[in-house]
């Protein structure tokens, strides 16, 4: 590619960053980095009614957390700003005035009620709703009469008749649209704010965007945008429209569907790692040449290309994401995972809000105990719940273990050993269990299983020595003594 590659991601500040938007940002980021180009982040805030307070800051925060660092944006001026649409109104106005002066656009005084009535009449006649061109050729007298009524004009683009517009799409191939199926469309609302289809063309052209990589829902917008490029004499960028991400049922995602976590901020708050989400999301639509699933960011930048992006929709598989996140958690430093897990335990009331150094060290060891098991950090609350409970509940499987004939001997011997440990530690507990083995002759499951069950209530778990250390000598002794003193009641 001869000219410098420039791509952009232009979210609207109407809510949190959706996983579909995050994937679009990621594809743009990787494409730019692969070609040594620029990744621009703009804020498309022209729909003032839908804009949400603080949404812009949260979008930027989520993108930064995700790792899709940009070259230009509201905080990095590359000389083609501003990077918010509402800060560019004077720029848009000059191009709107130019199109009107060249009779490529015109004022429309139709009210919303008149337009709705027109659409309904077209539907009743079995026609595809489109603007009928009512104001296309108004006289000066008609314009003056409308303005005397107090009507505010929108500006409509004058669509040329009997024209074909072909999108040469990197993913979907050639897609052709007939201009006769597209009515004259609004490019500026009566309040002076341009519509998305107009603003995006001006922004992309003036910011020298070479490739537009976005979701396939924007494909139907593309012919309108090509018309504006042509009318203003701008060179259109190359396009790539990425297929949808579908829910596990194979249906289009709905933001109202609460059965699936859909926003990046939620994944961050649950304790997913950004590198895992990056690895997972890139595979929703893109596939490498070789059978590889785990990638570093550097590998993705090296390997990413649009010709490996599928036309077919991708299915969001939460189990695959959890498997992948678990992989990254296992590879991460224990301190990092502890930092993610501890706030969840604090929120659940398992740990105090302010930790002493001793409490923090204990919590870090507890998280390390479960690190290989975690799919995401919030799971630590449930996995480690037994460390914060007053007693033990024994299910039928646990009672069957405690009913074995050697259990009483093992419990008494272990109690004596634990009580006599001078410096309580995981290594000391390991030594105590060896002493019990020598004293009773019981080993393996006959020894370790009853101890685990008596103290935790579970037949399986993490490292037994570390578990007993973290529970603390007092708790371990108390639970062993409960089995010894209430044996008949416990096993019934």
XYZ file of C-alpha atoms in Angstrom:
492
model
C 0.000 0.000 0.000
C 1.604 3.242 -1.204
C 0.015 5.851 1.090
C 0.082 5.820 4.847
C -2.727 3.719 6.306
C -5.150 5.626 8.534
C -8.157 4.021 10.189
C -10.605 5.193 12.822
C -13.053 4.054 15.459
C -15.887 6.517 16.082
C -18.177 5.446 18.932
C -21.192 7.439 20.041
C -21.287 8.411 23.736
C -24.648 6.737 24.261
C -23.563 4.073 26.759
C -20.864 1.572 27.620
C -18.467 0.052 25.078
C -20.216 -2.978 23.582
C -18.232 -6.090 22.694
C -19.166 -5.543 19.047
C -17.730 -2.045 19.173
C -14.645 -3.315 20.974
C -14.071 -5.852 18.197
C -14.372 -3.101 15.562
C -11.862 -0.998 17.485
C -9.560 -4.013 17.737
C -9.688 -4.823 14.020
C -8.889 -1.184 13.189
C -6.082 -1.091 15.740
C -4.472 -4.320 14.489
C -4.817 -3.289 10.839
C -3.140 0.043 11.536
C -0.330 -1.488 13.566
C 0.240 -4.256 10.993
C 0.774 -1.660 8.268
C 2.627 0.866 10.429
C -0.278 3.289 10.097
C -2.395 5.465 12.371
C -5.356 4.550 14.553
C -7.706 7.457 15.218
C -10.457 7.521 17.859
C -13.240 10.054 17.263
C -16.362 10.746 19.279
C -19.525 10.782 17.158
C -21.790 12.844 19.435
C -24.234 14.456 16.982
C -27.242 12.547 18.355
C -27.616 14.830 21.350
C -30.836 13.210 22.582
C -29.183 9.816 23.019
C -25.889 11.001 24.490
C -25.281 9.876 28.072
C -23.377 11.887 30.651
C -19.911 10.444 31.384
C -20.296 7.919 28.527
C -17.423 9.477 26.577
C -15.037 9.162 29.515
C -16.105 5.563 30.094
C -15.645 4.690 26.416
C -12.138 6.104 26.431
C -11.361 4.341 29.709
C -12.598 0.993 28.357
C -10.594 1.332 25.141
C -7.470 2.189 27.107
C -8.010 -0.766 29.469
C -8.588 -3.035 26.466
C -5.185 -2.113 25.085
C -6.231 -0.542 21.776
C -4.034 2.509 22.266
C -4.649 5.230 19.689
C -2.430 7.671 17.826
C -4.942 10.533 17.664
C -8.041 11.403 19.669
C -9.524 13.984 22.011
C -6.374 13.670 24.138
C -3.845 13.381 21.278
C -4.162 16.015 18.574
C -2.668 14.896 15.299
C -3.360 18.184 13.538
C -6.725 17.220 11.995
C -8.980 17.784 15.017
C -11.218 18.527 16.766
C -12.074 14.873 17.395
C -15.622 15.395 18.695
C -18.320 15.900 16.072
C -20.043 18.683 18.030
C -16.777 20.641 18.039
C -16.740 20.505 14.221
C -20.119 22.140 13.454
C -18.533 25.102 11.643
C -16.600 22.693 9.428
C -19.770 20.769 8.525
C -21.703 23.984 7.916
C -19.301 25.163 5.243
C -19.724 21.931 3.270
C -23.506 21.931 3.692
C -23.651 25.512 2.373
C -21.488 24.470 -0.553
C -23.792 21.595 -1.502
C -26.849 23.856 -1.273
C -25.158 26.525 -3.401
C -24.324 23.894 -6.020
C -27.938 22.597 -5.911
C -26.689 19.208 -4.721
C -28.716 19.693 -1.557
C -31.804 21.734 -0.686
C -33.884 22.904 2.290
C -36.846 20.718 3.240
C -39.714 22.193 5.255
C -41.789 19.020 5.619
C -42.967 18.469 9.185
C -42.554 15.156 11.002
C -46.330 14.655 10.805
C -46.319 15.176 7.035
C -43.410 12.780 6.582
C -45.085 10.107 8.729
C -48.316 10.420 6.748
C -46.338 10.114 3.505
C -44.584 6.938 4.748
C -47.862 5.341 5.817
C -49.468 6.096 2.456
C -46.511 4.511 0.647
C -46.764 1.394 2.831
C -50.494 1.091 2.053
C -49.686 1.200 -1.660
C -47.086 -1.552 -1.143
C -44.178 0.793 -1.881
C -40.864 0.991 -0.065
C -41.002 4.116 2.099
C -38.752 6.913 0.818
C -38.888 10.664 0.653
C -41.137 11.728 -2.227
C -39.175 14.863 -3.103
C -41.869 17.286 -1.942
C -39.428 20.141 -1.353
C -36.974 19.241 -4.118
C -37.806 22.167 -6.368
C -39.314 24.834 -4.141
C -39.624 28.349 -5.500
C -38.370 31.342 -3.572
C -41.985 32.272 -2.824
C -42.705 28.821 -1.379
C -39.598 28.977 0.792
C -40.591 32.422 2.080
C -44.117 31.187 2.820
C -42.843 28.202 4.815
C -40.477 30.414 6.785
C -43.279 32.884 7.472
C -45.175 29.970 9.059
C -42.193 29.516 11.372
C -41.084 26.220 9.849
C -37.439 25.208 10.336
C -35.734 23.572 7.377
C -33.675 20.442 7.374
C -31.221 20.006 4.514
C -31.649 17.065 2.147
C -29.117 15.631 -0.258
C -30.329 15.514 -3.847
C -29.906 11.879 -4.933
C -29.096 11.427 -8.618
C -31.490 9.188 -10.523
C -30.657 5.960 -12.355
C -27.218 5.608 -10.817
C -25.433 2.581 -9.422
C -23.060 2.779 -6.462
C -20.747 -0.150 -5.919
C -18.932 -0.814 -2.677
C -15.681 -2.700 -3.237
C -15.665 -4.374 0.145
C -12.559 -6.185 1.454
C -14.755 -8.750 3.201
C -18.025 -8.935 1.280
C -16.732 -8.390 -2.229
C -18.602 -6.051 -4.575
C -21.993 -4.844 -3.345
C -24.079 -2.670 -5.680
C -26.897 -0.299 -4.741
C -29.403 1.430 -7.042
C -29.859 5.137 -6.359
C -33.546 4.970 -7.287
C -34.188 2.954 -4.130
C -32.798 5.729 -1.969
C -34.823 8.876 -1.487
C -33.311 12.288 -0.912
C -31.950 11.977 2.626
C -31.391 14.481 5.394
C -27.808 15.620 5.901
C -28.564 18.384 8.409
C -31.382 18.592 10.940
C -33.417 21.762 11.544
C -31.296 22.492 14.646
C -28.188 22.787 12.465
C -26.614 19.513 13.601
C -25.555 17.232 10.734
C -26.660 13.631 10.510
C -24.250 10.745 10.939
C -24.016 9.931 7.220
C -22.872 13.450 6.410
C -20.577 14.102 9.370
C -18.762 10.799 8.973
C -17.877 11.574 5.355
C -16.494 15.012 6.173
C -14.533 13.652 9.129
C -13.097 10.668 7.241
C -12.132 12.824 4.251
C -10.499 15.644 6.232
C -8.750 13.208 8.571
C -7.375 11.310 5.543
C -8.901 7.981 6.568
C -7.849 5.357 4.032
C -9.808 2.329 5.276
C -13.159 2.116 7.057
C -13.477 -1.137 8.998
C -16.843 -1.406 10.731
C -19.840 -3.660 11.424
C -22.019 -4.878 8.577
C -24.989 -2.918 9.960
C -23.327 0.137 8.380
C -23.224 -1.406 4.901
C -26.617 0.093 4.012
C -25.259 3.553 4.925
C -22.361 3.239 2.519
C -24.128 4.230 -0.763
C -25.354 7.472 0.836
C -21.827 8.188 1.974
C -20.423 7.420 -1.482
C -22.874 9.949 -2.946
C -21.558 12.647 -0.607
C -17.933 11.759 -1.383
C -18.730 12.099 -5.081
C -20.663 15.354 -4.687
C -17.802 17.006 -2.764
C -15.045 15.582 -4.951
C -13.496 13.604 -2.110
C -11.740 10.308 -2.664
C -13.675 7.574 -0.875
C -11.812 5.250 1.494
C -11.720 1.502 1.110
C -14.389 -0.381 3.061
C -14.541 -3.596 5.067
C -17.816 -4.546 6.734
C -17.436 -7.170 9.435
C -20.222 -9.712 10.052
C -22.263 -9.613 13.230
C -21.498 -11.341 16.509
C -24.448 -13.595 17.378
C -25.518 -14.821 20.790
C -25.077 -18.505 21.750
C -28.499 -19.270 20.219
C -27.320 -17.955 16.865
C -29.530 -14.857 17.068
C -28.643 -11.207 16.723
C -27.544 -9.714 20.013
C -29.898 -7.367 21.788
C -28.547 -4.929 24.351
C -31.635 -5.751 26.425
C -30.671 -9.427 26.584
C -29.397 -9.905 30.123
C -28.462 -13.567 29.609
C -25.153 -12.480 28.068
C -22.630 -9.979 29.380
C -22.203 -7.544 26.496
C -20.162 -4.581 27.705
C -16.420 -4.304 28.195
C -16.760 -2.482 31.488
C -18.659 -5.452 32.901
C -15.922 -7.875 31.891
C -13.307 -5.612 33.424
C -15.283 -5.357 36.669
C -15.704 -9.148 36.841
C -11.950 -9.570 36.641
C -11.341 -10.649 33.050
C -7.915 -9.819 31.665
C -7.799 -7.418 28.692
C -5.288 -9.570 26.816
C -7.664 -12.537 27.078
C -10.564 -10.482 25.719
C -8.357 -9.199 22.904
C -7.359 -12.755 21.997
C -10.968 -13.948 22.208
C -12.606 -11.095 20.294
C -10.134 -11.176 17.407
C -11.121 -14.786 16.761
C -14.776 -13.757 16.434
C -14.568 -13.205 12.695
C -10.849 -13.495 11.976
C -8.904 -16.726 11.667
C -5.157 -17.264 11.364
C -3.635 -19.392 8.635
C -2.420 -21.965 11.142
C -4.370 -23.738 13.890
C -3.400 -21.447 16.743
C -5.683 -20.046 19.424
C -3.467 -18.231 21.908
C -1.721 -15.112 20.618
C 0.332 -12.327 22.071
C -0.531 -8.801 20.963
C 2.656 -8.742 18.886
C 1.650 -11.959 17.112
C -1.804 -10.553 16.333
C -0.292 -7.388 14.891
C 2.063 -9.464 12.735
C -0.582 -11.894 11.464
C -3.762 -9.796 11.157
C -5.155 -9.206 7.672
C -8.589 -8.401 6.271
C -8.484 -11.304 3.821
C -8.719 -13.695 6.789
C -11.911 -12.062 8.103
C -14.993 -14.196 7.514
C -18.224 -13.125 5.808
C -20.159 -15.341 8.202
C -21.402 -14.211 11.626
C -19.449 -15.329 14.692
C -21.032 -17.040 17.699
C -20.156 -15.628 21.108
C -19.132 -18.601 23.254
C -18.755 -17.601 26.907
C -17.249 -21.002 27.736
C -14.479 -20.391 25.211
C -13.844 -16.957 26.688
C -13.699 -18.388 30.219
C -11.270 -21.085 29.096
C -9.080 -18.489 27.437
C -9.205 -16.108 30.391
C -8.286 -18.969 32.720
C -5.246 -19.624 30.522
C -4.108 -16.021 30.875
C -4.821 -15.968 34.622
C -2.632 -19.031 35.117
C 0.199 -17.300 33.243
C -0.116 -14.003 35.120
C 1.913 -12.977 38.182
C 0.164 -13.928 41.423
C 0.314 -10.323 42.630
C -1.689 -9.115 39.625
C -4.448 -11.666 40.135
C -4.583 -10.888 43.844
C -5.107 -7.213 43.010
C -8.104 -8.209 40.887
C -9.578 -10.649 43.418
C -9.197 -8.814 46.724
C -11.746 -6.056 45.907
C -14.359 -8.746 45.188
C -13.758 -10.352 48.571
C -13.959 -6.935 50.208
C -17.227 -6.164 48.451
C -18.628 -9.532 49.597
C -17.677 -8.744 53.189
C -15.097 -11.512 53.341
C -12.267 -9.042 53.883
C -12.236 -5.620 55.555
C -12.053 -2.519 53.395
C -8.646 -1.620 54.784
C -6.158 -4.476 55.022
C -3.203 -4.696 57.355
C 0.022 -6.002 55.856
C -0.591 -9.378 57.496
C -4.155 -9.539 56.164
C -2.996 -8.646 52.666
C -0.317 -11.325 52.694
C -2.897 -13.877 53.820
C -5.335 -12.778 51.104
C -2.639 -12.980 48.443
C -1.792 -16.539 49.471
C -5.472 -17.422 49.390
C -5.853 -16.086 45.848
C -2.675 -17.902 44.784
C -4.217 -21.128 46.087
C -7.087 -20.784 43.593
C -5.298 -18.998 40.753
C -5.158 -22.033 38.463
C -8.874 -22.617 38.969
C -10.136 -19.089 38.356
C -11.937 -18.294 35.113
C -12.298 -14.656 36.219
C -11.476 -12.825 39.425
C -15.015 -12.508 40.828
C -15.176 -16.302 41.160
C -12.827 -16.095 44.132
C -15.765 -15.163 46.389
C -17.511 -18.485 45.826
C -14.373 -20.612 45.529
C -12.931 -19.385 48.817
C -16.217 -19.133 50.728
C -15.309 -21.909 53.184
C -12.504 -19.764 54.613
C -15.064 -17.267 55.878
C -17.744 -19.621 57.236
C -18.180 -20.449 60.915
C -18.745 -24.164 60.488
C -18.832 -27.043 58.034
C -21.845 -28.676 56.417
C -21.288 -32.280 55.417
C -23.187 -33.670 52.438
C -23.834 -37.391 51.924
C -20.555 -37.919 50.068
C -18.623 -36.259 52.885
C -20.447 -38.272 55.551
C -19.591 -41.493 53.717
C -15.894 -40.600 53.930
C -16.120 -39.758 57.633
C -17.941 -43.032 58.322
C -14.924 -45.102 57.272
C -13.498 -47.217 60.094
C -10.064 -45.549 60.276
C -11.393 -41.977 60.601
C -11.520 -41.755 64.404
C -7.894 -42.906 64.727
C -6.782 -40.484 62.027
C -8.685 -37.566 63.577
C -7.258 -38.104 67.071
C -3.695 -38.547 65.819
C -3.935 -35.505 63.553
C -5.389 -33.388 66.350
C -2.454 -34.231 68.578
C 0.061 -33.437 65.871
C -1.513 -30.110 64.873
C -1.907 -29.004 68.489
C 1.772 -29.669 69.158
C 3.174 -27.770 66.149
C 5.417 -24.992 67.433
C 5.373 -22.755 64.343
C 2.223 -23.303 62.320
C 2.996 -23.410 58.580
C 2.189 -25.400 55.449
C 5.471 -27.307 55.780
C 4.735 -28.090 59.448
C 1.302 -29.436 58.465
C 2.931 -31.625 55.830
C 5.204 -33.016 58.538
C 2.238 -33.559 60.869
C 0.444 -35.636 58.241
C 3.554 -37.787 57.763
C 3.668 -38.355 61.505
C 0.006 -39.415 61.480
C 0.799 -41.861 58.690
C 3.564 -43.440 60.752
C 1.473 -43.559 63.914
C -1.709 -45.014 62.373
C -0.416 -46.899 59.342
C -2.970 -45.159 57.145
C -1.816 -43.338 54.037
C -3.072 -41.882 50.752
C -6.833 -41.405 50.521
C -7.376 -43.183 53.817
C -5.410 -40.409 55.504
C -5.770 -37.242 53.459
C -9.422 -37.539 52.444
C -10.860 -37.703 56.000
C -8.720 -34.744 57.087
C -9.830 -32.667 54.099
C -13.488 -33.568 54.571
C -13.465 -32.970 58.317
C -11.978 -29.498 57.961
C -13.523 -28.269 54.676
C -16.598 -30.408 54.009
C -15.310 -31.222 50.514
C -13.820 -34.429 49.118
C -11.687 -32.480 46.631
C -9.909 -29.158 46.708
C -6.696 -27.260 46.377
C -3.374 -28.132 48.052
C -4.282 -29.596 51.444
C -1.283 -28.287 53.381
C -1.788 -24.729 52.152
C -5.537 -24.945 52.728
C -5.089 -26.022 56.354
C -2.494 -23.313 56.916
C -4.740 -20.568 55.540
C -7.692 -21.774 57.595
C -5.553 -21.305 60.687
C -4.663 -23.666 63.511
C -7.612 -22.630 65.692
C -10.188 -23.339 62.986
C -8.557 -26.634 61.995
C -8.406 -27.870 65.622
C -11.982 -26.791 66.251
C -13.337 -28.643 63.199
C -11.311 -31.794 63.911
C -12.554 -31.794 67.509
C -16.122 -31.350 66.292
C -15.826 -34.582 64.298
C -14.219 -36.425 67.226
C -16.697 -35.228 69.868
C -19.835 -35.393 67.722
C -18.889 -38.311 65.519
C -22.199 -40.208 65.610
C -24.167 -37.045 64.894
C -21.808 -35.934 62.097
C -21.877 -39.188 60.106
C -25.639 -39.834 60.405
